Structure formats: structure tokens, C-alpha cells
PDB file of C-alpha atoms in Angstrom:
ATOM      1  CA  UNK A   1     -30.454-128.278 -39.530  1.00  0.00           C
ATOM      2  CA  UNK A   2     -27.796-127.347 -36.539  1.00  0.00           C
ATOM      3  CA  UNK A   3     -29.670-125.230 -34.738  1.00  0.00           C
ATOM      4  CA  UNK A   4     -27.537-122.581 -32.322  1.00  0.00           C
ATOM      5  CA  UNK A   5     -28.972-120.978 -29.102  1.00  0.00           C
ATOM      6  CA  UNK A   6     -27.000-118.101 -27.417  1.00  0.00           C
ATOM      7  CA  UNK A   7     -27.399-117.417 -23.717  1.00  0.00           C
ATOM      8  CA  UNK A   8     -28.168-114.454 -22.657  1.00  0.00           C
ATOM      9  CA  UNK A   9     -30.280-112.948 -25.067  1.00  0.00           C
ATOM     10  CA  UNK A  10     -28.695-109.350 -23.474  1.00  0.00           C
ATOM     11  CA  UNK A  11     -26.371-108.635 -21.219  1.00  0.00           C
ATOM     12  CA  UNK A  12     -24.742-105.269 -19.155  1.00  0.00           C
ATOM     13  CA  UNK A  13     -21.766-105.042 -18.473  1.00  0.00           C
ATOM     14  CA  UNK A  14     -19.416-102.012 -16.749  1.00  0.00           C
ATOM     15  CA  UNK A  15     -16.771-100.707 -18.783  1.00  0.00           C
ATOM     16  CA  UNK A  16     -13.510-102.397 -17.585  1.00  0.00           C
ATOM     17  CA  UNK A  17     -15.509-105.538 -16.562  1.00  0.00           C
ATOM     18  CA  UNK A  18     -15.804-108.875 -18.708  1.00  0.00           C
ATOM     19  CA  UNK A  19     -18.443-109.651 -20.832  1.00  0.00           C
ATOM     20  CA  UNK A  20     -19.195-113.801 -21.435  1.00  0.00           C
ATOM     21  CA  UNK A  21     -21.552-114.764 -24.068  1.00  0.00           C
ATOM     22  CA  UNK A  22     -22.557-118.567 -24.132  1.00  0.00           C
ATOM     23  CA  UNK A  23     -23.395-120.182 -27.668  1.00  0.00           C
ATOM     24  CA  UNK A  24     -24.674-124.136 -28.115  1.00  0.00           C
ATOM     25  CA  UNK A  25     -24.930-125.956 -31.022  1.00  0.00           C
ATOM     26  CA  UNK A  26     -27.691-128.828 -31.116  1.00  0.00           C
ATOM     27  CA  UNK A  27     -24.900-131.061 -32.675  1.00  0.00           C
ATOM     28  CA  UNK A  28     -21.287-131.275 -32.929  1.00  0.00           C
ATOM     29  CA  UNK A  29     -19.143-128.914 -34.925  1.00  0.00           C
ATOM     30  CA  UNK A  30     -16.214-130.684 -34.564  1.00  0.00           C
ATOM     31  CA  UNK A  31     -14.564-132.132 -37.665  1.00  0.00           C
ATOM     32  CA  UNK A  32     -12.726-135.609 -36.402  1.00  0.00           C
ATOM     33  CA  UNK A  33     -10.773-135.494 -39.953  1.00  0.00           C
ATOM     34  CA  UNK A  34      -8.655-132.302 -38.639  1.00  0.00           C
ATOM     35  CA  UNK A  35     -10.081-131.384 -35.275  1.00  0.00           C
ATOM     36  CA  UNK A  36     -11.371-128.065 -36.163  1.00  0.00           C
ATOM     37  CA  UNK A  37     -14.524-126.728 -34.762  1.00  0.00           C
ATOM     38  CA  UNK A  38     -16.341-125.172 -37.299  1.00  0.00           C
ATOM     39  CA  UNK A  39     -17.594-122.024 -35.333  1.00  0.00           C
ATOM     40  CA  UNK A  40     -17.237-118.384 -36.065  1.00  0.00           C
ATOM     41  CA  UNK A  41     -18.625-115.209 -34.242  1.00  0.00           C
ATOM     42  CA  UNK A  42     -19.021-112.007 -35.794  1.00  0.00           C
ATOM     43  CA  UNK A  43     -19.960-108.319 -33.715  1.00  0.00           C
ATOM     44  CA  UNK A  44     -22.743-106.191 -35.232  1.00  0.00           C
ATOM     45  CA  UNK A  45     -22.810-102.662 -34.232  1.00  0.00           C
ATOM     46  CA  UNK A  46     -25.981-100.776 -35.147  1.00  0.00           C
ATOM     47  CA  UNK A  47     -26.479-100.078 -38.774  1.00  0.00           C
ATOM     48  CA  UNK A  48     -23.812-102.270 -40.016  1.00  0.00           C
ATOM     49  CA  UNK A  49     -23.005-104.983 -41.421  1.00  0.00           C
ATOM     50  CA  UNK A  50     -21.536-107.855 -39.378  1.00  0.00           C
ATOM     51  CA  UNK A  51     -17.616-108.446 -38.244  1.00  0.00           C
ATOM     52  CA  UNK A  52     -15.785-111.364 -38.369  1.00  0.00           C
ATOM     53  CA  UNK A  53     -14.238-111.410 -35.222  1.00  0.00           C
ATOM     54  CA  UNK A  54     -13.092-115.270 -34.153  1.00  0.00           C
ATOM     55  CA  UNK A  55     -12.983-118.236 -36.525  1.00  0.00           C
ATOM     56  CA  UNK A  56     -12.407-121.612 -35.887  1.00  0.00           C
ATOM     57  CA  UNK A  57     -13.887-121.481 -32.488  1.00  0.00           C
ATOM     58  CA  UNK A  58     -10.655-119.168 -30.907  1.00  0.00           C
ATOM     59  CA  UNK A  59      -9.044-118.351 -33.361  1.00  0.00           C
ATOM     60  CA  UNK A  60      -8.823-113.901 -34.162  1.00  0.00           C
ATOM     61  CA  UNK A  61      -9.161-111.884 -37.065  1.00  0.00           C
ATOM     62  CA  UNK A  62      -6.570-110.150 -38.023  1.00  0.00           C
ATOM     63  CA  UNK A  63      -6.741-106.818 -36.689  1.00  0.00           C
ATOM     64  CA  UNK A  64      -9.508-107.934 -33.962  1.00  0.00           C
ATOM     65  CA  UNK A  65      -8.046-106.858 -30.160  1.00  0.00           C
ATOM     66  CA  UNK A  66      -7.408-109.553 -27.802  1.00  0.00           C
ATOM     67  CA  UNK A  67      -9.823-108.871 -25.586  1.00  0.00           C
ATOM     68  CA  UNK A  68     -11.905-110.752 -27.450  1.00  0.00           C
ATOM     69  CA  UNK A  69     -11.400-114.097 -27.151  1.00  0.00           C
ATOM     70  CA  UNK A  70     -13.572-117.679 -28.405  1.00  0.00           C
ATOM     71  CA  UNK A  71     -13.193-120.769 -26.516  1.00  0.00           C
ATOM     72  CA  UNK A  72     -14.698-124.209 -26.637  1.00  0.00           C
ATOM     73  CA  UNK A  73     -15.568-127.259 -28.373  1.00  0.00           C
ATOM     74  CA  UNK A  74     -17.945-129.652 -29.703  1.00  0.00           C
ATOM     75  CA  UNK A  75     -21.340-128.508 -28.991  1.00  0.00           C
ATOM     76  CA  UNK A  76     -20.825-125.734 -25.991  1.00  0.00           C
ATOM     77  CA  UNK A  77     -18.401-122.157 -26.904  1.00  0.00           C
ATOM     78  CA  UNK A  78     -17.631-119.083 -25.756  1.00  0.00           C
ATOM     79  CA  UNK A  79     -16.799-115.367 -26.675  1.00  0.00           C
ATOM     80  CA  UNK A  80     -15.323-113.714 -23.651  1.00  0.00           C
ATOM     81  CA  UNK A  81     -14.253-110.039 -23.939  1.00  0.00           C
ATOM     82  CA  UNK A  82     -12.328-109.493 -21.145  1.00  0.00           C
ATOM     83  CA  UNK A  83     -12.152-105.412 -20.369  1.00  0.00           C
ATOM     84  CA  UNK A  84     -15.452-104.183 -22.303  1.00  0.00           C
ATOM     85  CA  UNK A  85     -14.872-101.147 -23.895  1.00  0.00           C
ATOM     86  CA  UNK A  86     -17.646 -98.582 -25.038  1.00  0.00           C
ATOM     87  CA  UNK A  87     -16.774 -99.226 -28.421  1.00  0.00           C
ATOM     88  CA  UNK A  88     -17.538-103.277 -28.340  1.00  0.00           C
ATOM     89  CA  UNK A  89     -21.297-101.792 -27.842  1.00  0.00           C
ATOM     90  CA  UNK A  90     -23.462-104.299 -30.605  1.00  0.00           C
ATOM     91  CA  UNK A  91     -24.774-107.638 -31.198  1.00  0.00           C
ATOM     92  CA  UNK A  92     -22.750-110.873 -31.202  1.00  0.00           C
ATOM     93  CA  UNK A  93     -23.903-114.017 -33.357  1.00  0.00           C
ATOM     94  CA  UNK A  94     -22.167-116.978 -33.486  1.00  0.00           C
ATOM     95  CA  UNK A  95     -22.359-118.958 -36.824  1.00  0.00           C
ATOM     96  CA  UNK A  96     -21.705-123.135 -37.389  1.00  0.00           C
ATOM     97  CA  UNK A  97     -20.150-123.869 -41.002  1.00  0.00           C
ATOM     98  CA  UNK A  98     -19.904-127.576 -40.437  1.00  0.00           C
ATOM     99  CA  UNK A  99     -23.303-128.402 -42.531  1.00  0.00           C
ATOM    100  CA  UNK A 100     -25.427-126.465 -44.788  1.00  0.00           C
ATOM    101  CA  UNK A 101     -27.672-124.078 -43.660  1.00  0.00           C
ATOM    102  CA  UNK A 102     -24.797-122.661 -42.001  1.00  0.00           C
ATOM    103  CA  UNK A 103     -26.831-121.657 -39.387  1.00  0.00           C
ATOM    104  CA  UNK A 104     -26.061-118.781 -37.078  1.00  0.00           C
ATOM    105  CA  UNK A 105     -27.577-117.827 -33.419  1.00  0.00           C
ATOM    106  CA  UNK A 106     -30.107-115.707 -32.327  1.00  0.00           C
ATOM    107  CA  UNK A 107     -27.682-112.551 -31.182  1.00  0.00           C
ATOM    108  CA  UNK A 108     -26.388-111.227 -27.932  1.00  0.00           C
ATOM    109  CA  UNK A 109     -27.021-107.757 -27.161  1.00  0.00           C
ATOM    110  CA  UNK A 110     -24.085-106.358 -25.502  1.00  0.00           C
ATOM    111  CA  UNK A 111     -24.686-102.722 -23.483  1.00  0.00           C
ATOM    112  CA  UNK A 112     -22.765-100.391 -20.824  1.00  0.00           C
ATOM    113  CA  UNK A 113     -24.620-100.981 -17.179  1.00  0.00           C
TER     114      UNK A 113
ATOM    115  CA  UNK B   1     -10.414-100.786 -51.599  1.00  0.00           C
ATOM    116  CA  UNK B   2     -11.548-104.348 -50.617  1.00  0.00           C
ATOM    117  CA  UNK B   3     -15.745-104.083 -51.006  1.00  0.00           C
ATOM    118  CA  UNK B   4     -19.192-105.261 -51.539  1.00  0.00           C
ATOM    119  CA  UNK B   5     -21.913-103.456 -52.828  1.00  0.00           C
ATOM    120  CA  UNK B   6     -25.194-104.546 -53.237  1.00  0.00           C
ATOM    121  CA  UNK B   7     -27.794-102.936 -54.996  1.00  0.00           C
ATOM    122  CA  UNK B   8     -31.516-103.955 -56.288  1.00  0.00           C
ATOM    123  CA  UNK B   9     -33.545-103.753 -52.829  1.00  0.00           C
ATOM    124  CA  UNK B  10     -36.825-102.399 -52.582  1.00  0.00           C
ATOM    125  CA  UNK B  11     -40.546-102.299 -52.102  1.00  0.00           C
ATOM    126  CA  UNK B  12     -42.489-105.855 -53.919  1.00  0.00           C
ATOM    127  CA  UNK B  13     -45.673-106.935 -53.769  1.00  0.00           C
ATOM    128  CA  UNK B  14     -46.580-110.840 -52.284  1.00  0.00           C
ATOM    129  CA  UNK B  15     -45.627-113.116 -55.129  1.00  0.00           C
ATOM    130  CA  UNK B  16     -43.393-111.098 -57.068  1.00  0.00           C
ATOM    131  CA  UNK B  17     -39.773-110.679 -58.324  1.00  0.00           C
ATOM    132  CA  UNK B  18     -36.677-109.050 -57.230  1.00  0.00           C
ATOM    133  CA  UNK B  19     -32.935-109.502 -58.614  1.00  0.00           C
ATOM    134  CA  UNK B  20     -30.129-108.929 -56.085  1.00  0.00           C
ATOM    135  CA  UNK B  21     -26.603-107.398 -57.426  1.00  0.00           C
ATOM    136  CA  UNK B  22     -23.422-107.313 -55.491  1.00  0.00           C
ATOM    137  CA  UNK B  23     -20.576-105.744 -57.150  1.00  0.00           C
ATOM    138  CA  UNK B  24     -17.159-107.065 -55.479  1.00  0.00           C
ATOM    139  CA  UNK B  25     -14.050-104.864 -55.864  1.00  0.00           C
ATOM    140  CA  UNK B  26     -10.323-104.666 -54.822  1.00  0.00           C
ATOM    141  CA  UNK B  27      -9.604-108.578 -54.779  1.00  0.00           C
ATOM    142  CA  UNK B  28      -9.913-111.417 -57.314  1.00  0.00           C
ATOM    143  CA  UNK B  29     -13.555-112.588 -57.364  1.00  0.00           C
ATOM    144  CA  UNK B  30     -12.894-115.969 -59.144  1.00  0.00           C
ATOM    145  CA  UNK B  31     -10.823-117.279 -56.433  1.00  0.00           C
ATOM    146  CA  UNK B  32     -13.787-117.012 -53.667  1.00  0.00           C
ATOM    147  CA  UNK B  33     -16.882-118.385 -52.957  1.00  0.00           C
ATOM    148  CA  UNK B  34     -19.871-116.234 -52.086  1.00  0.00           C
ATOM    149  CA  UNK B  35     -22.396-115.831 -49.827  1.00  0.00           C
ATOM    150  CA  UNK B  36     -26.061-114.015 -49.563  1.00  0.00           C
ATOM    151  CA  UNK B  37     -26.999-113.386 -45.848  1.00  0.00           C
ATOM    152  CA  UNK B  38     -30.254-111.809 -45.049  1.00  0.00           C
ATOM    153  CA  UNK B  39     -31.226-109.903 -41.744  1.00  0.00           C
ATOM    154  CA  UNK B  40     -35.271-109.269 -41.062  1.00  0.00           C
ATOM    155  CA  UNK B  41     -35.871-105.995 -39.049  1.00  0.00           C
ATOM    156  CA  UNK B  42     -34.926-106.554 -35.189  1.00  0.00           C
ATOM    157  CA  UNK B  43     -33.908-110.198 -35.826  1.00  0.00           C
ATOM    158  CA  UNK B  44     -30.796-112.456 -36.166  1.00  0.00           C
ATOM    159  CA  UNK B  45     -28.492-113.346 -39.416  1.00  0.00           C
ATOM    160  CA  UNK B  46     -29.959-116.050 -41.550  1.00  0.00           C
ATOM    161  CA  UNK B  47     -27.782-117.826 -44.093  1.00  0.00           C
ATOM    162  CA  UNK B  48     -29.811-118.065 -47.340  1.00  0.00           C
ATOM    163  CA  UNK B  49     -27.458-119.750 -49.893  1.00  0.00           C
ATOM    164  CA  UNK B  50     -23.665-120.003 -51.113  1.00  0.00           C
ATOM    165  CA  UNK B  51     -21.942-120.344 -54.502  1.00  0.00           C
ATOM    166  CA  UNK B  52     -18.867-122.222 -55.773  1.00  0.00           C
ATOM    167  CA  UNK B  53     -15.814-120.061 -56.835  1.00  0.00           C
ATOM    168  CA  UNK B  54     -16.845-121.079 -60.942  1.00  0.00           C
ATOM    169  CA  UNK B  55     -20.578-121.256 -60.422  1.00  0.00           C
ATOM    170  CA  UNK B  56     -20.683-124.923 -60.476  1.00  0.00           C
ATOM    171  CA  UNK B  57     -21.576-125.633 -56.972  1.00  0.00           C
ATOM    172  CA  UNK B  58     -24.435-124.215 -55.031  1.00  0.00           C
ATOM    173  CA  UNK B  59     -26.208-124.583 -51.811  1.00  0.00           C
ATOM    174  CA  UNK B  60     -29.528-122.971 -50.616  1.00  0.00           C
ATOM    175  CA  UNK B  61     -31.391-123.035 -47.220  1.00  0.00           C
ATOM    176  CA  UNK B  62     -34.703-125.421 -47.387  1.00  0.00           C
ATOM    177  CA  UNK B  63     -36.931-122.322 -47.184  1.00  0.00           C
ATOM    178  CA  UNK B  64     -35.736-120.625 -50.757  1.00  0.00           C
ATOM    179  CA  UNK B  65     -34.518-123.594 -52.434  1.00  0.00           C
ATOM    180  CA  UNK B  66     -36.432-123.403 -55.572  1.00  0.00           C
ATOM    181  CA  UNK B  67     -37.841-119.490 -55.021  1.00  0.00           C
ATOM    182  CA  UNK B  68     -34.123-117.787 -54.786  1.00  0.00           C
ATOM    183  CA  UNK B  69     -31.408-118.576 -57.347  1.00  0.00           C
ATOM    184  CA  UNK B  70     -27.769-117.654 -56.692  1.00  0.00           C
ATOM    185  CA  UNK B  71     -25.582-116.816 -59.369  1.00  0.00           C
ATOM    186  CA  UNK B  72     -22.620-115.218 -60.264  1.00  0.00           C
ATOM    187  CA  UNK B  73     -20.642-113.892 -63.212  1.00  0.00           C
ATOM    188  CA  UNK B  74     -16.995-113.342 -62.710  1.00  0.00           C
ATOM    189  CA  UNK B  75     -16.489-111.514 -66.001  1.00  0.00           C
ATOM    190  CA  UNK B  76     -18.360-108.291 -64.398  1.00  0.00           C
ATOM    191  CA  UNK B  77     -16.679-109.331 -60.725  1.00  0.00           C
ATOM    192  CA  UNK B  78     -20.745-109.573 -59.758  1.00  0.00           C
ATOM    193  CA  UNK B  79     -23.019-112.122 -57.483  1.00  0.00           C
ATOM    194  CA  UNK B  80     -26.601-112.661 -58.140  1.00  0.00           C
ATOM    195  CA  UNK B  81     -29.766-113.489 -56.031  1.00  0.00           C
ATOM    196  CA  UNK B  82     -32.993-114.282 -58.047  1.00  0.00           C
ATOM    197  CA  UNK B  83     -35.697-113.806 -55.660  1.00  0.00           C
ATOM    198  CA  UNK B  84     -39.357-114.923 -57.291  1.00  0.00           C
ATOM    199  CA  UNK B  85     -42.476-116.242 -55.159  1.00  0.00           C
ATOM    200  CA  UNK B  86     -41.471-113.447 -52.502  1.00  0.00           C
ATOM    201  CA  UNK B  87     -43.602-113.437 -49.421  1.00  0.00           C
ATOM    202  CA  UNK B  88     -43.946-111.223 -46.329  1.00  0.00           C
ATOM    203  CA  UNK B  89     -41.536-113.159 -44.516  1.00  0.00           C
ATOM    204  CA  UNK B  90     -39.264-112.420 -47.203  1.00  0.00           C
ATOM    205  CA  UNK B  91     -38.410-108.786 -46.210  1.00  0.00           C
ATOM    206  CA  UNK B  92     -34.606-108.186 -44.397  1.00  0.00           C
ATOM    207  CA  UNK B  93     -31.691-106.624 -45.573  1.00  0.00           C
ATOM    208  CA  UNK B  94     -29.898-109.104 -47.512  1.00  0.00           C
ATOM    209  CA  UNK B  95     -26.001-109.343 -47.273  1.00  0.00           C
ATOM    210  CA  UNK B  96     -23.443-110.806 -49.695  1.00  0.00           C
ATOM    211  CA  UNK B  97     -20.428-111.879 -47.993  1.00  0.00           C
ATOM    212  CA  UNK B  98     -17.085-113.448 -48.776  1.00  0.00           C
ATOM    213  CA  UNK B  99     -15.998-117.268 -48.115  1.00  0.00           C
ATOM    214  CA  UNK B 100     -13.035-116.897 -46.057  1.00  0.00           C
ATOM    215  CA  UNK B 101     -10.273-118.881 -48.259  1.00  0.00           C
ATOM    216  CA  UNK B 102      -7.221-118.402 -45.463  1.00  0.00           C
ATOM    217  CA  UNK B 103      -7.725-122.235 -44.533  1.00  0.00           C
ATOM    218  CA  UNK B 104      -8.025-123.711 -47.951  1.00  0.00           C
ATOM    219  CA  UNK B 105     -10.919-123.803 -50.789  1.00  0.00           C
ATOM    220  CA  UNK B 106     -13.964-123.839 -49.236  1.00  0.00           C
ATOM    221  CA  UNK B 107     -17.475-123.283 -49.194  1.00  0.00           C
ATOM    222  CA  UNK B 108     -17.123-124.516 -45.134  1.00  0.00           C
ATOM    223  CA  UNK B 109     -15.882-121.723 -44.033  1.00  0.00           C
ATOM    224  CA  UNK B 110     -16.272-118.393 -42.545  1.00  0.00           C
ATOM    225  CA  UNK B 111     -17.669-115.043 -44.399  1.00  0.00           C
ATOM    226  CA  UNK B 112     -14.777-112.422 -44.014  1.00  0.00           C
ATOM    227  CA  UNK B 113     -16.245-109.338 -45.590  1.00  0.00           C
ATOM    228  CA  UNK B 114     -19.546-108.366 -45.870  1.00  0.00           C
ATOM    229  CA  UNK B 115     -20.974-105.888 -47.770  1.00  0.00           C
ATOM    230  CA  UNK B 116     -23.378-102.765 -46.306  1.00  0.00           C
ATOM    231  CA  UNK B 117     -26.425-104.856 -47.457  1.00  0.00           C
ATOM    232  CA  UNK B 118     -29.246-103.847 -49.198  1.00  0.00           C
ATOM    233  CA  UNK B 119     -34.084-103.567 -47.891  1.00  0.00           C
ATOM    234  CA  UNK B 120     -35.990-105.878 -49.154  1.00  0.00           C
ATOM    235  CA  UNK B 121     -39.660-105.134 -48.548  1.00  0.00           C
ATOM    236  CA  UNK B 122     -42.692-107.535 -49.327  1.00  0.00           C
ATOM    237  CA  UNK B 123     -45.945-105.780 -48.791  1.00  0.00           C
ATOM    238  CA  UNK B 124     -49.055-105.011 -50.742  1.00  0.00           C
TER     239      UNK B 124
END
């Protein structure tokens, strides 16, 4: 199984400021056939269900702001939200689809310092 | 209005039986694969299994394969879980989600819509 480890576990940031949340895959998620990294994120705010926010590795929901943003490839990714509002308040889980289980991280825990 | 809703959650005992329901609504059913996601209290997401838009494909995580049977019948626009041998580590709210389809037919993709979810609790 891929397994995926987030760094930080939780992290506070001021409103205005940008928030960086680290996610590393124990193998590659990179498809050679058509260069896609198989690597979504999703935001979790408290008592519901999860978002998808970024597939692809970077690339944006419909509808999702873009000050969220997912960057990386291979084994080592990113989800950077560049002015944190008081509304992107939850937990952030990256997920690998490359190979079943489709394993996801642990969760970041986002707050207002 | 584009939705999941899950129903059959609640309280089992160690070792018995639950059936999960998701009703899917506002979108044609037959044209996605399907997920079940489960969440234990105060941890992460943990993909359980995934189903083939006509049933004919399905994948399970090692530790359900042969306790937890997906299903789905796309008559009644409804996904299944089967959950038998449940155990402690068993209870989490348990998702169904959609298979993205935006890049193609997939079940290698992302899950797009998720329903609210619906408790799961193994206890004596």
C-alpha cells in the first residue's frame, strides 16, 4: 500500500497570512503513460463531509477560490492557501488514486493564531 | 439537487451485521463509479472499497476484503455496503462518494461528491 504522511499534523496561521501543508507519498504517483500525478486534496470542515478541492496534483475544482493552490510531483506535494481566510478553518487530507487502497493522509488541522 | 444519502448506521454488537444504503439523486448513477469512505471518531479518511459503473468491477482495502461487500443496483439509483464479521475497529462514519468521471472512465480517479455519511458503532 502507498502510504501518505502530511507534515504538520496542525498548523496556525493569521488571517491574511499563507498557510503550506506538506503531503509525501512513500512511492510515486506519477503515471509515465500521461504524466499525471494522481493526487487529490479535499478540506473537511467540522461535521461535514469532505471537499474536493485540487485534483490532479494542481489542478481546482470548479468553484474552489484560488487561493488554494496544489503543487508538486512524484512523491513530495503541496496545498498552499495563500491569504487564509476564517472560513478555510478545517482539516486537509490529501488522497493518492494511482493504486488501490487509494490511500489518503493523516489530516492537517488548519486554525486562526 | 446533485446528492448522496446514506442511511443504515447504527449501534452492532462484535461479530455482527450491518447493510449500508446510499441513495444517489440529481445525476445519472450508471455512468459513475462509486465509492464507500469511512472516518473513525477523531481520525483520518480511510478508503474502504470502490465499484465499477455496471457492478462488474470491484476493489476492496486488504482489511474488509472478504467481511464488507460493495454493491450497487442502478435500477433504484442505490450503492450497497455489506458489512458482516464487524469488530470494534469497525466503528466511523462511513461515506459514499462519487468517482470523478471529468478525465475519462475511471475507477483512478478522484471522489467529487460525497454524501453527509452515516455512525457506525461496534460495541457490546
Amino acid at each position: 500500500d502507498i502510504v501518505m504522511t502530511q507534515s504538520p499534523d496542525s498548523l496556525a496561521v493569521s488571517l491574511g497570512e499563507r498557510a503550506t501543508i506538506n503531503c509525501k507519498s512513500s512511492q510515486s504517483v506519477l503515471h509515465t503513460s500521461n504524466k499525471k500525478n494522481y493526487l487529490s486534496w479535499y478540506q473537511q470542515k467540522p461535521g461535514q463531509p469532505p471537499k474536493l478541492l485540487i485534483s490532479w496534483a494542481s489542478t481546482r475544482e470548479s468553484g474552489v477560490p484560488d487561493r488554494f493552490s496544489g503543487s508538486g510531483s512524484g512523491t513530495d506535494f503541496t496545498l498552499t492557501i495563500s491569504s487564509l481566510q476564517a472560513e478555510d478553518v478545517a482539516v486537509y487530507s490529501c488522497q493518492q488514486y494511482y493504486s488501490y487502497p487509494q490511500t489518503f493522509g493523516q489530516g492537517t488541522k488548519v486554525e486562526i493564531k | 439537487e446533485v446528492q448522496l444519502v446514506e442511511s443504515g448506521g447504527g449501534l452492532v454488537q462484535p461479530g455482527g451485521s450491518l447493510r449500508l444504503s446510499c441513495a444517489a439523486s440529481g445525476f445519472t448513477f450508471s455512468n459513475y463509479w462509486m465509492s464507500w469512505v469511512r472516518q473513525a471518531p477523531g481520525k483520518g479518511l480511510e478508503w474502504l472499497a470502490n465499484i465499477k459503473e455496471d457492478g462488474s468491477d470491484k476493489n476492496y482495502m486488504d482489511s474488509v476484503k472478504g467481511r464488507f461487500t460493495i454493491s450497487r443496483d442502478n435500477a433504484k439509483t442505490s450503492l450497497y455496503l455489506q458489512m458482516n464479521s464487524l469488530r470494534a475497529e469497525d466503528t466511523a462514519v462511513y461515506y459514499c462518494a462519487r468517482v470523478d468521471r471529468s478525465s475519462g472512465d475511471s475507477g483512478y480517479r478522484s471522489l467529487d461528491l460525497w454524501g453527509q455519511g452515516t455512525l457506525v458503532t461496534v460495541s457490546s
